[in-house]
Amino acid sequence: MLLAQWKPGTKYTYPESMDGGLYCDKSGKLSKPFPDKPYCVRGVESVKVINKCKSSLSWCQTMLPGDESMIIPTLVDSEALIAVPDEKYWAGTAAHYYINGPGSGVEDCKWGDESKPIGNWAPYVAGANAQGGKTYVKLGWNPKWEEQAAFKSSGPGFGLRIECPDGGCNGLPCEIDPSAGSGKVGSKLAASGAGGSAFCVVTVDEGKTANVVMFDGSGGSTPTSKKETSTSQPPPPETTSTTVQSSTSTSSPPPVTTSSSAATTNSTSSEVATSSEFTATSTTKQRPTLVPGIFHENGTTTDSDQKTTGTVSGPSTTSSDTPPKTSADKKGEAGRQQGSAAVAGLVVAFIAAAVLF
């Protein structure tokens, strides 16, 4: 499911990007910004996740507009549809997911730390959105996971690939098989992001479906039933401490005003994409904790951003990555916008990791 309520007229710039969910006025009364719309809506049903591992695992969707915490879980027992927004979604953004390993549950969709590869420290990330009838799906390594020697030495324990059973896909193969080595991606169009983490992208034709198949070292078992579990409001993000910089377009919760006095410091590396460029932004913020899903009338704070923009070689890119284009429309990237810099004419964007300091 996708969020269908946010502050009308907002753009993808901070702090407007926080204004997702219900509206809380000065008197504390909640209301729907769009009274005639539901709280949530179904997305484009063009991407399915299939679990061939020996135990269930969870996909963690981030909140945007909102604090971008990965608190919208989908438990994948055998298979499930994931939410894919189209161009009508807020600010043209796409869905971003952290992919936890086998044995994980919905409770593992949260801000994590280096002690366990879950949440924003999960091994893999994925992004998806649709435009003009086509769906763009992206798989990549999470640079936060790759930075931890302990995680790399034990390995992720599972891999994933994109399959299109009915054809109609451009960009195959697109696979991450850990037996090929950490950080490797099986794709002729593989590229690397700002942190050096590899990814691949598949374009799915209108009316076709892409399957993201997850497998373990033994190949797993064939799914026999379908089970989809999704919740929308786990507890607020935890306060943790790390010292690592993320890569490929990720983000941690920006500031908002709440009654809490607890403070966290987040460092992010974000990536915004149009049809021809990515912009990498490094941001350090200190902010109070918050409850996602509600925006406030007087929700203002101050923060200090440090931004760096560089150039990475590749076709029509700025400070990040896109794979070589093989189709005339040159829409081979997928994911969503992140960070505080919005670019007009967004086609798709992708976040590869979030950092909580």
CSV table of C-alpha atoms in Angstrom, one decimal:
chain,number,residue,atom,x,y,z
A,1,MET,CA,0.0,0.0,0.0
A,2,LEU,CA,1.0,3.6,-0.6
A,3,LEU,CA,0.4,6.7,1.5
A,4,ALA,CA,-2.4,8.8,0.0
A,5,GLN,CA,-2.4,11.8,2.5
A,6,TRP,CA,0.2,14.6,2.6
A,7,LYS,CA,0.3,18.4,2.9
A,8,PRO,CA,-1.1,19.8,-0.4
A,9,GLY,CA,1.3,21.7,-2.6
A,10,THR,CA,4.5,20.4,-1.0
A,11,LYS,CA,7.6,19.7,-3.0
A,12,TYR,CA,10.6,17.5,-2.4
A,13,THR,CA,12.5,19.9,-0.4
A,14,TYR,CA,13.2,20.0,3.3
A,15,PRO,CA,11.2,20.5,5.5
A,16,GLU,CA,8.2,20.0,3.2
A,17,SER,CA,9.3,16.5,2.5
A,18,MET,CA,8.4,15.7,6.1
A,19,ASP,CA,4.7,16.7,5.7
A,20,GLY,CA,3.2,13.3,5.0
A,21,GLY,CA,0.2,11.7,6.7
A,22,LEU,CA,-2.5,13.4,8.7
A,23,TYR,CA,-2.6,17.1,9.6
A,24,CYS,CA,-2.3,18.2,13.2
A,25,ASP,CA,-3.5,21.8,13.8
A,26,LYS,CA,-2.6,24.1,16.7
A,27,SER,CA,-5.4,22.7,18.9
A,28,GLY,CA,-4.1,19.2,18.4
A,29,LYS,CA,-7.0,18.1,16.1
A,30,LEU,CA,-6.2,15.6,13.3
A,31,SER,CA,-7.7,15.9,9.9
A,32,LYS,CA,-7.2,14.4,6.4
A,33,PRO,CA,-5.4,16.8,4.0
A,34,PHE,CA,-7.5,15.2,1.2
A,35,PRO,CA,-10.9,14.5,2.7
A,36,ASP,CA,-12.2,12.7,-0.4
A,37,LYS,CA,-9.2,10.3,-0.6
A,38,PRO,CA,-8.4,7.2,1.5
A,39,TYR,CA,-5.5,7.0,3.9
A,40,CYS,CA,-3.7,4.5,1.6
A,41,VAL,CA,-4.0,3.3,-1.9
A,42,ARG,CA,-2.8,0.3,-3.9
A,43,GLY,CA,0.1,0.9,-6.3
A,44,VAL,CA,0.9,-0.5,-9.7
A,45,GLU,CA,0.8,-4.2,-9.3
A,46,SER,CA,3.7,-5.0,-11.6
A,47,VAL,CA,6.3,-6.3,-9.2
A,48,LYS,CA,6.1,-9.4,-7.1
A,49,VAL,CA,8.6,-10.8,-4.6
A,50,ILE,CA,9.1,-14.6,-4.4
A,51,ASN,CA,10.8,-16.2,-1.5
A,52,LYS,CA,12.7,-19.5,-2.2
A,53,CYS,CA,14.7,-19.3,0.9
A,54,LYS,CA,14.0,-21.8,3.7
A,55,SER,CA,12.4,-19.2,6.0
A,56,SER,CA,10.4,-16.0,5.8
A,57,LEU,CA,12.0,-12.6,5.4
A,58,SER,CA,10.9,-9.0,5.4
A,59,TRP,CA,11.0,-6.1,3.0
A,60,CYS,CA,11.0,-2.7,4.7
A,61,GLN,CA,9.5,0.2,2.8
A,62,THR,CA,10.5,3.7,3.8
A,63,MET,CA,8.1,6.6,4.7
A,64,LEU,CA,8.1,9.4,2.1
A,65,PRO,CA,6.7,12.0,2.4
A,66,GLY,CA,7.7,11.6,6.0
A,67,ASP,CA,10.8,10.9,8.1
A,68,GLU,CA,12.0,8.2,5.6
A,69,SER,CA,12.3,5.5,8.3
A,70,MET,CA,11.9,2.0,7.0
A,71,ILE,CA,8.8,1.2,9.0
A,72,ILE,CA,6.3,-0.2,6.4
A,73,PRO,CA,7.0,-3.9,6.5
A,74,THR,CA,6.0,-6.7,4.2
A,75,LEU,CA,6.6,-10.3,5.5
A,76,VAL,CA,7.3,-12.6,2.6
A,77,ASP,CA,6.6,-16.2,3.4
A,78,SER,CA,6.3,-17.4,-0.1
A,79,GLU,CA,5.3,-14.5,-2.3
A,80,ALA,CA,3.8,-11.0,-2.1
A,81,LEU,CA,3.1,-7.9,-4.2
A,82,ILE,CA,5.1,-4.8,-3.3
A,83,ALA,CA,3.9,-1.2,-3.6
A,84,VAL,CA,5.0,0.5,-6.8
A,85,PRO,CA,3.9,4.2,-7.2
A,86,ASP,CA,3.3,5.8,-10.6
A,87,GLU,CA,4.0,9.3,-11.7
A,88,LYS,CA,1.0,10.6,-9.8
A,89,TYR,CA,2.5,9.8,-6.4
A,90,TRP,CA,3.8,12.6,-4.2
A,91,ALA,CA,6.5,14.7,-6.0
A,92,GLY,CA,7.0,11.9,-8.6
A,93,THR,CA,9.0,9.8,-6.0
A,94,ALA,CA,9.3,6.0,-6.1
A,95,ALA,CA,9.3,3.3,-3.4
A,96,HIS,CA,12.4,2.3,-1.6
A,97,TYR,CA,13.0,-1.0,0.2
A,98,TYR,CA,15.6,-2.5,2.5
A,99,ILE,CA,15.6,-6.3,2.2
A,100,ASN,CA,16.2,-8.2,5.4
A,101,GLY,CA,17.6,-11.8,5.3
A,102,PRO,CA,15.9,-15.1,6.0
A,103,GLY,CA,14.6,-15.4,9.5
A,104,SER,CA,13.7,-11.8,9.8
A,105,GLY,CA,10.2,-10.5,10.6
A,106,VAL,CA,8.2,-7.3,10.5
A,107,GLU,CA,9.8,-6.3,13.8
A,108,ASP,CA,13.1,-6.0,12.0
A,109,CYS,CA,11.9,-3.1,9.8
A,110,LYS,CA,13.4,-0.4,11.9
A,111,TRP,CA,16.6,1.8,12.3
A,112,GLY,CA,19.3,-0.7,13.0
A,113,ASP,CA,23.0,-0.6,13.9
A,114,GLU,CA,26.2,-2.5,13.1
A,115,SER,CA,25.3,-5.3,15.6
A,116,LYS,CA,22.8,-6.9,13.2
A,117,PRO,CA,22.1,-6.7,9.4
A,118,ILE,CA,18.5,-5.5,9.5
A,119,GLY,CA,16.7,-2.3,8.6
A,120,ASN,CA,19.0,0.4,7.2
A,121,TRP,CA,21.9,-2.2,7.7
A,122,ALA,CA,20.2,-4.9,5.6
A,123,PRO,CA,22.4,-6.5,2.9
A,124,TYR,CA,20.3,-5.3,-0.1
A,125,VAL,CA,18.2,-2.4,-1.2
A,126,ALA,CA,15.6,-2.1,-4.0
A,127,GLY,CA,13.6,0.6,-5.7
A,128,ALA,CA,10.6,0.6,-7.9
A,129,ASN,CA,8.3,3.1,-9.7
A,130,ALA,CA,6.2,3.4,-12.9
A,131,GLN,CA,5.9,6.0,-15.5
A,132,GLY,CA,4.3,6.1,-18.9
A,133,GLY,CA,3.1,2.5,-18.4
A,134,LYS,CA,6.6,1.1,-17.8
A,135,THR,CA,7.9,-0.1,-14.5
A,136,TYR,CA,11.5,0.4,-13.3
A,137,VAL,CA,13.0,-2.0,-10.8
A,138,LYS,CA,16.4,-1.7,-9.3
A,139,LEU,CA,18.4,-4.0,-7.1
A,140,GLY,CA,21.6,-3.1,-5.3
A,141,TRP,CA,24.0,-3.8,-2.5
A,142,ASN,CA,23.6,-1.7,0.6
A,143,PRO,CA,26.8,0.3,1.2
A,144,LYS,CA,26.1,0.4,5.0
A,145,TRP,CA,26.2,-3.4,5.0
A,146,GLU,CA,29.3,-3.5,2.9
A,147,GLU,CA,31.2,-1.2,5.2
A,148,GLN,CA,31.0,-3.8,8.1
A,149,ALA,CA,33.8,-6.4,7.9
A,150,ALA,CA,31.8,-8.7,10.2
A,151,PHE,CA,28.9,-8.7,7.8
A,152,LYS,CA,31.0,-9.3,4.8
A,153,SER,CA,33.0,-12.2,6.4
A,154,SER,CA,29.8,-14.1,7.2
A,155,GLY,CA,28.0,-13.0,4.0
A,156,PRO,CA,24.4,-12.1,3.5
A,157,GLY,CA,23.2,-15.7,3.4
A,158,PHE,CA,20.9,-15.2,0.4
A,159,GLY,CA,20.8,-13.7,-3.0
A,160,LEU,CA,18.2,-12.2,-5.4
A,161,ARG,CA,17.4,-11.9,-9.0
A,162,ILE,CA,14.8,-10.3,-11.3
A,163,GLU,CA,12.8,-12.7,-13.5
A,164,CYS,CA,10.1,-11.8,-16.1
A,165,PRO,CA,8.1,-15.0,-16.7
A,166,ASP,CA,6.1,-13.5,-19.5
A,167,GLY,CA,8.9,-11.6,-21.1
A,168,GLY,CA,8.7,-7.9,-21.8
A,169,CYS,CA,11.7,-6.9,-19.8
A,170,ASN,CA,14.9,-4.9,-20.7
A,171,GLY,CA,18.0,-5.2,-18.6
A,172,LEU,CA,18.1,-8.9,-17.8
A,173,PRO,CA,20.0,-10.6,-16.3
A,174,CYS,CA,19.9,-8.5,-13.1
A,175,GLU,CA,21.1,-10.7,-10.2
A,176,ILE,CA,23.0,-10.5,-6.9
A,177,ASP,CA,24.5,-13.9,-6.1
A,178,PRO,CA,26.7,-13.8,-3.0
A,179,SER,CA,28.6,-16.9,-4.2
A,180,ALA,CA,30.0,-14.7,-6.9
A,181,GLY,CA,31.7,-12.5,-4.3
A,182,SER,CA,30.6,-9.6,-2.1
A,183,GLY,CA,29.7,-6.5,-4.0
A,184,LYS,CA,29.2,-8.3,-7.3
A,185,VAL,CA,26.2,-7.9,-9.5
A,186,GLY,CA,25.3,-10.2,-12.4
A,187,SER,CA,24.3,-7.8,-15.1
A,188,LYS,CA,25.8,-6.5,-18.4
A,189,LEU,CA,24.4,-3.1,-17.4
A,190,ALA,CA,25.7,-3.1,-13.8
A,191,ALA,CA,26.9,0.2,-12.4
A,192,SER,CA,28.2,1.5,-9.1
A,193,GLY,CA,26.9,4.2,-6.9
A,194,ALA,CA,28.5,7.0,-4.8
A,195,GLY,CA,29.8,4.5,-2.3
A,196,GLY,CA,31.0,2.1,-4.9
A,197,SER,CA,28.1,-0.2,-4.3
A,198,ALA,CA,26.9,-2.1,-7.4
A,199,PHE,CA,23.4,-2.2,-8.7
A,200,CYS,CA,21.4,-3.2,-11.8
A,201,VAL,CA,18.1,-2.0,-13.3
A,202,VAL,CA,15.3,-3.7,-15.3
A,203,THR,CA,12.6,-1.9,-17.3
A,204,VAL,CA,9.3,-3.8,-17.4
A,205,ASP,CA,6.9,-3.2,-20.3
A,206,GLU,CA,3.3,-2.2,-19.6
A,207,GLY,CA,1.1,-5.1,-18.8
A,208,LYS,CA,4.0,-7.3,-17.8
A,209,THR,CA,5.2,-8.4,-14.4
A,210,ALA,CA,8.7,-8.7,-12.8
A,211,ASN,CA,9.4,-11.1,-10.1
A,212,VAL,CA,12.2,-10.4,-7.6
A,213,VAL,CA,13.2,-14.0,-6.6
A,214,MET,CA,15.2,-14.5,-3.3
A,215,PHE,CA,17.2,-17.6,-2.9
A,216,ASP,CA,19.6,-19.1,-0.3
A,217,GLY,CA,22.7,-21.1,-0.8
A,218,SER,CA,20.8,-24.4,-1.2
A,219,GLY,CA,18.4,-22.9,-3.7
A,220,GLY,CA,15.5,-22.9,-1.3
A,221,SER,CA,12.2,-24.5,-2.0
A,222,THR,CA,9.3,-23.8,-4.4
A,223,PRO,CA,6.6,-21.5,-3.0
A,224,THR,CA,3.4,-23.3,-2.3
A,225,SER,CA,1.2,-20.6,-0.8
A,226,LYS,CA,0.9,-16.9,-0.8
A,227,LYS,CA,1.1,-14.9,2.3
A,228,GLU,CA,1.4,-11.1,2.6
A,229,THR,CA,1.6,-9.3,5.8
A,230,SER,CA,1.9,-5.5,6.0
A,231,THR,CA,1.7,-3.0,8.8
A,232,SER,CA,2.2,0.7,8.8
A,233,GLN,CA,3.1,2.0,12.2
A,234,PRO,CA,5.9,0.3,14.1
A,235,PRO,CA,7.4,2.2,17.0
A,236,PRO,CA,9.4,5.4,16.2
A,237,PRO,CA,13.0,5.1,15.2
A,238,GLU,CA,15.5,4.1,17.8
A,239,THR,CA,18.6,6.2,18.7
A,240,THR,CA,21.8,4.5,17.7
A,241,SER,CA,25.3,5.5,17.0
A,242,THR,CA,27.5,4.8,14.0
A,243,THR,CA,30.4,6.4,12.3
A,244,VAL,CA,30.0,5.4,8.7
A,245,GLN,CA,29.0,7.3,5.6
A,246,SER,CA,26.3,5.9,3.4
A,247,SER,CA,26.2,5.9,-0.4
A,248,THR,CA,23.7,5.7,-3.2
A,249,SER,CA,20.8,7.9,-2.3
A,250,THR,CA,19.7,7.2,1.2
A,251,SER,CA,18.3,9.2,4.0
A,252,SER,CA,17.6,9.2,7.7
A,253,PRO,CA,14.8,11.1,9.4
A,254,PRO,CA,14.9,14.9,8.9
A,255,PRO,CA,14.0,17.3,11.7
A,256,VAL,CA,10.5,18.1,12.9
A,257,THR,CA,9.2,19.8,16.0
A,258,THR,CA,7.8,17.4,18.6
A,259,SER,CA,7.4,17.4,22.4
A,260,SER,CA,10.4,15.0,22.7
A,261,SER,CA,13.7,16.3,23.9
A,262,ALA,CA,15.8,13.4,22.8
A,263,ALA,CA,18.2,14.1,20.0
A,264,THR,CA,19.8,12.0,17.4
A,265,THR,CA,22.3,12.9,14.7
A,266,ASN,CA,21.9,11.5,11.2
A,267,SER,CA,24.3,11.5,8.3
A,268,THR,CA,23.0,10.7,4.9
A,269,SER,CA,24.2,10.4,1.4
A,270,SER,CA,21.4,10.9,-1.0
A,271,GLU,CA,20.8,10.6,-4.6
A,272,VAL,CA,18.3,12.4,-6.8
A,273,ALA,CA,17.7,11.4,-10.3
A,274,THR,CA,16.1,12.9,-13.4
A,275,SER,CA,16.2,11.2,-16.8
A,276,SER,CA,19.8,12.4,-17.1
A,277,GLU,CA,21.4,13.1,-13.8
A,278,PHE,CA,22.0,12.1,-10.2
A,279,THR,CA,23.0,14.5,-7.4
A,280,ALA,CA,24.8,13.1,-4.4
A,281,THR,CA,24.3,15.0,-1.1
A,282,SER,CA,26.0,14.5,2.2
A,283,THR,CA,24.1,15.9,5.1
A,284,THR,CA,24.6,16.0,8.8
A,285,LYS,CA,21.6,16.9,11.0
A,286,GLN,CA,20.7,16.9,14.6
A,287,ARG,CA,17.1,16.8,15.4
A,288,PRO,CA,14.5,15.7,18.0
A,289,THR,CA,12.8,12.3,17.7
A,290,LEU,CA,9.4,12.2,16.0
A,291,VAL,CA,6.3,10.2,15.3
A,292,PRO,CA,6.0,9.6,11.5
A,293,GLY,CA,2.7,10.0,9.7
A,294,ILE,CA,1.6,13.3,11.2
A,295,PHE,CA,2.7,16.8,10.2
A,296,HIS,CA,2.2,19.8,12.4
A,297,GLU,CA,1.1,23.3,11.7
A,298,ASN,CA,4.2,24.9,13.4
A,299,GLY,CA,6.6,22.1,12.7
A,300,THR,CA,9.8,24.2,12.2
A,301,THR,CA,13.3,23.7,13.3
A,302,THR,CA,16.7,24.8,12.1
A,303,ASP,CA,19.5,22.6,10.8
A,304,SER,CA,22.8,22.8,9.1
A,305,ASP,CA,23.5,20.9,5.9
A,306,GLN,CA,26.9,20.2,4.4
A,307,LYS,CA,26.5,19.2,0.8
A,308,THR,CA,29.1,17.9,-1.6
A,309,THR,CA,28.6,17.3,-5.3
A,310,GLY,CA,31.0,15.4,-7.5
A,311,THR,CA,31.1,13.7,-10.8
A,312,VAL,CA,31.1,10.0,-11.5
A,313,SER,CA,31.8,8.7,-15.0
A,314,GLY,CA,28.8,7.2,-16.8
A,315,PRO,CA,26.1,8.0,-19.3
A,316,SER,CA,24.5,11.4,-18.5
A,317,THR,CA,25.1,11.3,-14.8
A,318,THR,CA,26.1,13.7,-12.0
A,319,SER,CA,27.8,12.4,-8.8
A,320,SER,CA,26.2,9.0,-9.0
A,321,ASP,CA,25.1,6.3,-11.3
A,322,THR,CA,22.9,5.1,-14.2
A,323,PRO,CA,23.5,2.0,-16.2
A,324,PRO,CA,24.1,2.2,-19.9
A,325,LYS,CA,20.8,2.7,-21.7
A,326,THR,CA,19.7,0.1,-24.2
A,327,SER,CA,16.3,1.5,-25.2
A,328,ALA,CA,15.3,4.7,-27.0
A,329,ASP,CA,13.5,6.2,-24.0
A,330,LYS,CA,16.7,5.9,-21.8
A,331,LYS,CA,14.7,5.2,-18.7
A,332,GLY,CA,16.8,2.4,-17.2
A,333,GLU,CA,16.9,3.6,-13.6
A,334,ALA,CA,14.5,3.0,-10.7
A,335,GLY,CA,14.0,4.0,-7.1
A,336,ARG,CA,13.1,7.3,-5.6
A,337,GLN,CA,14.2,10.7,-4.7
A,338,GLN,CA,16.2,11.3,-1.5
A,339,GLY,CA,17.9,14.2,0.3
A,340,SER,CA,17.1,17.9,0.4
A,341,ALA,CA,17.7,18.9,-3.2
A,342,ALA,CA,14.8,18.4,-5.6
A,343,VAL,CA,15.2,18.4,-9.3
A,344,ALA,CA,12.4,19.3,-11.7
A,345,GLY,CA,11.4,16.8,-14.3
A,346,LEU,CA,12.1,13.8,-12.2
A,347,VAL,CA,11.8,10.5,-14.0
A,348,VAL,CA,13.0,8.0,-11.3
A,349,ALA,CA,15.4,8.0,-8.4
A,350,PHE,CA,16.9,5.4,-6.1
A,351,ILE,CA,18.1,5.3,-2.5
A,352,ALA,CA,20.7,2.7,-1.8
A,353,ALA,CA,21.2,3.1,2.0
A,354,ALA,CA,20.2,5.1,5.1
A,355,VAL,CA,22.6,6.1,7.9
A,356,LEU,CA,21.5,6.7,11.4
A,357,PHE,CA,24.3,8.4,13.5
